[in-house]
Amino acid sequence: MSRYFIIFITIVIILNQSFNATNLKPKDIRNYLGTRTPYRFKNNKNDTKIKFPSCKDVKIWMIIRHGTRLPSAKDIVGMNTTLNNLKYEILLKNKQGKGPLKKDHLKLFEKWKSDISVDEEKYLTLEGQDEMIQLAERMQKRFPNAIKHKYNNKHFKFKYTATQRAQQSARYFTLGLFDKNNSQNVIYEPALKVDTTLRFYKHCDKWQKQVKKNPNTYKEQILYGNSHEMNMTLLSVSKKFGLDRVLSLDTVVLIYKICGYETSWHKYFSSPWCLGFDDFSIKTLEYYHDLKHYWLDGYGHDLTYHQACMILKNMFEIMSKDSPTATFLFAHSGTLLKLLTHLHLYKPDSHLRGDIKDEQRVWRASDIDCFASNLAFVLFKCNDEEKLLTLHQERIIKLPMCNEELCSFEHLKDYFKNSIHNCDHSDMCKLD
Ligand SMILES: *[C@@H]1O[C@H](CO)[C@@H](O)[C@H](O)[C@H]1NC(C)=O
Ligand SMILES: *[C@@H]1O[C@H](CO)[C@@H](O)[C@H](O)[C@H]1NC(C)=O
Ligand SMILES: *[C@@H]1O[C@H](CO)[C@@H](O)[C@H](O)[C@H]1NC(C)=O
Ligand SMILES: *[C@@H]1O[C@H](CO)[C@@H](O)[C@H](O)[C@H]1NC(C)=O
């Protein structure tokens, strides 16, 4: 008895020490990683069947951002060049005994390397595979009638964009739904090079010109990038690494991104790049990126969310047809954010601005745009009435235009009649 107790205490002490030694506050960091937040920090582990009296789940339509991925080619090169050089600079400065980094921190840096090939840019990672398998398992447990265990190509529809990460996400998702034999027989809809449903914005010339390539879109982000808060942050990150120069914004942004990626990829490993941040500086970087997504993918410009009628229309069409009973679409952050905006969700009281940080904002990529982010609509038959249930990140939400979570399907069809009947991609997107 006492022996076990001593062992137990020893373990506690060791755990405590390693925690203190790295001085990482994973709880602080993990809430502010923005679009690189892994889904395991956000998912809903309660997978109890979702029931309503006298109702039956008959259909599901779900759109899912691909799971955790590798960085872009540019950031992979940045890891191998900028960060690799910085690693040696940090080791050098701290070895002279002046740096603030402790032995354990320096070991993390010594061991750190970047061996990702640029050919694998944006590929789905092992963590991304796990995210998809487990998401599928939980959704099936919640809605066993709409999501059957046995695969039948009449009941299921799977579609992904023409990218490795979305395609692999779909594949691992089906592995979570069916047994091996079944999942090998799954038929996927052909991936389209020009997909005006799953990636409507990519080929919307008007949006590309007026929003994406319009410098005005990035005005608030740039303003915040030059703010006193950001300058303090650059100084703070440089100090934490023991440097006697001030890192550039570009470099600190890269450090923030790689801190996020490495936290996502490894469940039990701390990225040395996260050591540069404290509570204040990580929130600064989070807000800097939220400003970009807000103005690019959110409420900043009408056309940004108008065009998301393309994907919402798809949901209404599929729900109103006979089959399939389960539709799973695999797409991107840009698709999900614009759809959330079209649905009037996570709207701040006023536009996000670069001259003042909105601490209370509900528009927060760390929550609404993490890897494997997802939005599901489930059609319930309740006696003779059809109702629609909405889930975001696997949690039931109430749409702003509904009185209840389980909302009348007729009401929604009426509310969104313009999105359904007045949504023509070429009309909307042609340049005048
Ligand atoms: C889990 O989800 C079910 C169905 O939504 C709910 O009834 C139950 O209260 C939840 N359990 C917990 C512990 O939150
Ligand atoms: C990293 O850079 C080194 C030297 O610049 C190069 O030899 C190596 O191939 C690069 N590695 C990768 C994975 O790109
Ligand atoms: C899977 O399919 C193979 C070949 O059709 C069959 O021999 C095997 O029994 C199947 N396994 C299961 C678990 O259904
Ligand atoms: C932040 O630093 C930049 C570059 O050093 C400078 O141009 C800018 O005026 C500073 N901003 C503030 C608010 O101090």
PDB file of C-alpha atoms in Angstrom, residues 74-175:
ATOM      1  CA  LYS A  74       6.177  28.546 -48.261  1.00  0.00           C
ATOM      2  CA  ASP A  75       6.007  27.695 -44.561  1.00  0.00           C
ATOM      3  CA  ILE A  76       7.831  24.389 -45.042  1.00  0.00           C
ATOM      4  CA  VAL A  77      10.670  26.350 -46.638  1.00  0.00           C
ATOM      5  CA  GLY A  78      10.423  28.893 -43.808  1.00  0.00           C
ATOM      6  CA  MET A  79      10.899  26.092 -41.276  1.00  0.00           C
ATOM      7  CA  ASN A  80      13.956  24.802 -43.059  1.00  0.00           C
ATOM      8  CA  THR A  81      15.520  28.209 -43.514  1.00  0.00           C
ATOM      9  CA  THR A  82      14.347  30.992 -41.176  1.00  0.00           C
ATOM     10  CA  LEU A  83      13.487  28.791 -38.213  1.00  0.00           C
ATOM     11  CA  ASN A  84      16.440  26.482 -38.675  1.00  0.00           C
ATOM     12  CA  ASN A  85      18.817  29.451 -38.576  1.00  0.00           C
ATOM     13  CA  LEU A  86      16.942  30.940 -35.664  1.00  0.00           C
ATOM     14  CA  LYS A  87      17.276  27.677 -33.784  1.00  0.00           C
ATOM     15  CA  TYR A  88      21.090  27.935 -33.926  1.00  0.00           C
ATOM     16  CA  GLU A  89      21.005  31.594 -32.970  1.00  0.00           C
ATOM     17  CA  ILE A  90      18.831  30.789 -29.963  1.00  0.00           C
ATOM     18  CA  LEU A  91      21.096  27.934 -28.885  1.00  0.00           C
ATOM     19  CA  LEU A  92      24.156  30.157 -29.209  1.00  0.00           C
ATOM     20  CA  LYS A  93      22.702  33.083 -27.283  1.00  0.00           C
ATOM     21  CA  ASN A  94      21.427  30.902 -24.490  1.00  0.00           C
ATOM     22  CA  LYS A  95      24.632  28.885 -24.151  1.00  0.00           C
ATOM     23  CA  GLN A  96      26.514  32.018 -23.269  1.00  0.00           C
ATOM     24  CA  GLY A  97      24.557  31.836 -20.044  1.00  0.00           C
ATOM     25  CA  LYS A  98      22.635  35.018 -20.626  1.00  0.00           C
ATOM     26  CA  GLY A  99      19.517  33.569 -22.178  1.00  0.00           C
ATOM     27  CA  PRO A 100      16.356  32.885 -20.286  1.00  0.00           C
ATOM     28  CA  LEU A 101      15.851  29.405 -21.738  1.00  0.00           C
ATOM     29  CA  LYS A 102      16.523  26.518 -19.393  1.00  0.00           C
ATOM     30  CA  LYS A 103      18.342  23.288 -20.146  1.00  0.00           C
ATOM     31  CA  ASP A 104      15.178  21.398 -21.011  1.00  0.00           C
ATOM     32  CA  HIS A 105      14.063  24.114 -23.371  1.00  0.00           C
ATOM     33  CA  LEU A 106      17.400  24.087 -25.104  1.00  0.00           C
ATOM     34  CA  LYS A 107      17.172  20.304 -25.469  1.00  0.00           C
ATOM     35  CA  LEU A 108      13.848  20.751 -27.226  1.00  0.00           C
ATOM     36  CA  PHE A 109      15.538  23.145 -29.631  1.00  0.00           C
ATOM     37  CA  GLU A 110      18.581  20.907 -30.102  1.00  0.00           C
ATOM     38  CA  LYS A 111      16.340  18.030 -31.096  1.00  0.00           C
ATOM     39  CA  TRP A 112      14.127  20.164 -33.292  1.00  0.00           C
ATOM     40  CA  LYS A 113      14.435  19.654 -37.010  1.00  0.00           C
ATOM     41  CA  SER A 114      12.348  20.127 -40.050  1.00  0.00           C
ATOM     42  CA  ASP A 115      12.351  17.300 -42.542  1.00  0.00           C
ATOM     43  CA  ILE A 116       9.091  17.845 -44.358  1.00  0.00           C
ATOM     44  CA  SER A 117       9.343  17.740 -48.111  1.00  0.00           C
ATOM     45  CA  VAL A 118       7.698  20.546 -50.068  1.00  0.00           C
ATOM     46  CA  ASP A 119       6.081  17.853 -52.231  1.00  0.00           C
ATOM     47  CA  GLU A 120       3.897  17.055 -49.244  1.00  0.00           C
ATOM     48  CA  GLU A 121       2.608  20.556 -48.700  1.00  0.00           C
ATOM     49  CA  LYS A 122      -0.796  20.623 -47.022  1.00  0.00           C
ATOM     50  CA  TYR A 123      -1.048  16.827 -46.848  1.00  0.00           C
ATOM     51  CA  LEU A 124      -3.315  15.337 -44.233  1.00  0.00           C
ATOM     52  CA  THR A 125      -1.339  14.136 -41.177  1.00  0.00           C
ATOM     53  CA  LEU A 126      -1.829  11.153 -38.849  1.00  0.00           C
ATOM     54  CA  GLU A 127      -3.612  13.442 -36.413  1.00  0.00           C
ATOM     55  CA  GLY A 128      -5.917  14.476 -39.258  1.00  0.00           C
ATOM     56  CA  GLN A 129      -6.693  10.813 -39.977  1.00  0.00           C
ATOM     57  CA  ASP A 130      -7.579  10.212 -36.320  1.00  0.00           C
ATOM     58  CA  GLU A 131      -9.769  13.293 -36.260  1.00  0.00           C
ATOM     59  CA  MET A 132     -11.822  11.982 -39.182  1.00  0.00           C
ATOM     60  CA  ILE A 133     -12.162   8.398 -37.942  1.00  0.00           C
ATOM     61  CA  GLN A 134     -13.315   9.513 -34.510  1.00  0.00           C
ATOM     62  CA  LEU A 135     -15.629  12.233 -35.774  1.00  0.00           C
ATOM     63  CA  ALA A 136     -17.351   9.661 -37.996  1.00  0.00           C
ATOM     64  CA  GLU A 137     -17.726   7.198 -35.120  1.00  0.00           C
ATOM     65  CA  ARG A 138     -19.303   9.759 -32.833  1.00  0.00           C
ATOM     66  CA  MET A 139     -21.694  11.128 -35.447  1.00  0.00           C
ATOM     67  CA  GLN A 140     -22.901   7.619 -36.270  1.00  0.00           C
ATOM     68  CA  LYS A 141     -23.583   6.918 -32.598  1.00  0.00           C
ATOM     69  CA  ARG A 142     -25.626  10.098 -32.311  1.00  0.00           C
ATOM     70  CA  PHE A 143     -27.699   9.500 -35.435  1.00  0.00           C
ATOM     71  CA  PRO A 144     -27.804   5.743 -36.032  1.00  0.00           C
ATOM     72  CA  ASN A 145     -30.887   5.873 -38.216  1.00  0.00           C
ATOM     73  CA  ALA A 146     -29.639   8.513 -40.643  1.00  0.00           C
ATOM     74  CA  ILE A 147     -26.098   7.120 -40.672  1.00  0.00           C
ATOM     75  CA  LYS A 148     -26.350   3.374 -41.242  1.00  0.00           C
ATOM     76  CA  HIS A 149     -23.563   0.992 -40.282  1.00  0.00           C
ATOM     77  CA  LYS A 150     -23.741  -0.896 -43.527  1.00  0.00           C
ATOM     78  CA  TYR A 151     -22.599   0.856 -46.652  1.00  0.00           C
ATOM     79  CA  ASN A 152     -24.978   1.160 -49.541  1.00  0.00           C
ATOM     80  CA  ASN A 153     -24.320   3.604 -52.335  1.00  0.00           C
ATOM     81  CA  LYS A 154     -27.968   4.631 -52.394  1.00  0.00           C
ATOM     82  CA  HIS A 155     -27.888   5.810 -48.796  1.00  0.00           C
ATOM     83  CA  PHE A 156     -24.568   7.599 -48.739  1.00  0.00           C
ATOM     84  CA  LYS A 157     -23.001  10.416 -50.654  1.00  0.00           C
ATOM     85  CA  PHE A 158     -19.382  11.443 -50.169  1.00  0.00           C
ATOM     86  CA  LYS A 159     -17.738  14.285 -51.976  1.00  0.00           C
ATOM     87  CA  TYR A 160     -14.463  16.139 -51.587  1.00  0.00           C
ATOM     88  CA  THR A 161     -12.583  18.927 -53.342  1.00  0.00           C
ATOM     89  CA  ALA A 162      -9.746  18.079 -55.714  1.00  0.00           C
ATOM     90  CA  THR A 163      -7.098  18.182 -52.986  1.00  0.00           C
ATOM     91  CA  GLN A 164      -5.170  15.458 -51.200  1.00  0.00           C
ATOM     92  CA  ARG A 165      -6.218  16.651 -47.737  1.00  0.00           C
ATOM     93  CA  ALA A 166      -9.947  16.671 -48.483  1.00  0.00           C
ATOM     94  CA  GLN A 167      -9.798  13.364 -50.352  1.00  0.00           C
ATOM     95  CA  GLN A 168      -7.886  11.626 -47.558  1.00  0.00           C
ATOM     96  CA  SER A 169     -10.211  13.156 -44.975  1.00  0.00           C
ATOM     97  CA  ALA A 170     -13.168  11.563 -46.756  1.00  0.00           C
ATOM     98  CA  ARG A 171     -11.381   8.235 -46.896  1.00  0.00           C
ATOM     99  CA  TYR A 172     -10.581   8.129 -43.184  1.00  0.00           C
ATOM    100  CA  PHE A 173     -14.064   9.321 -42.342  1.00  0.00           C
ATOM    101  CA  THR A 174     -15.540   6.288 -44.114  1.00  0.00           C
ATOM    102  CA  LEU A 175     -13.104   4.077 -42.193  1.00  0.00           C
TER     103      LEU A 175
END
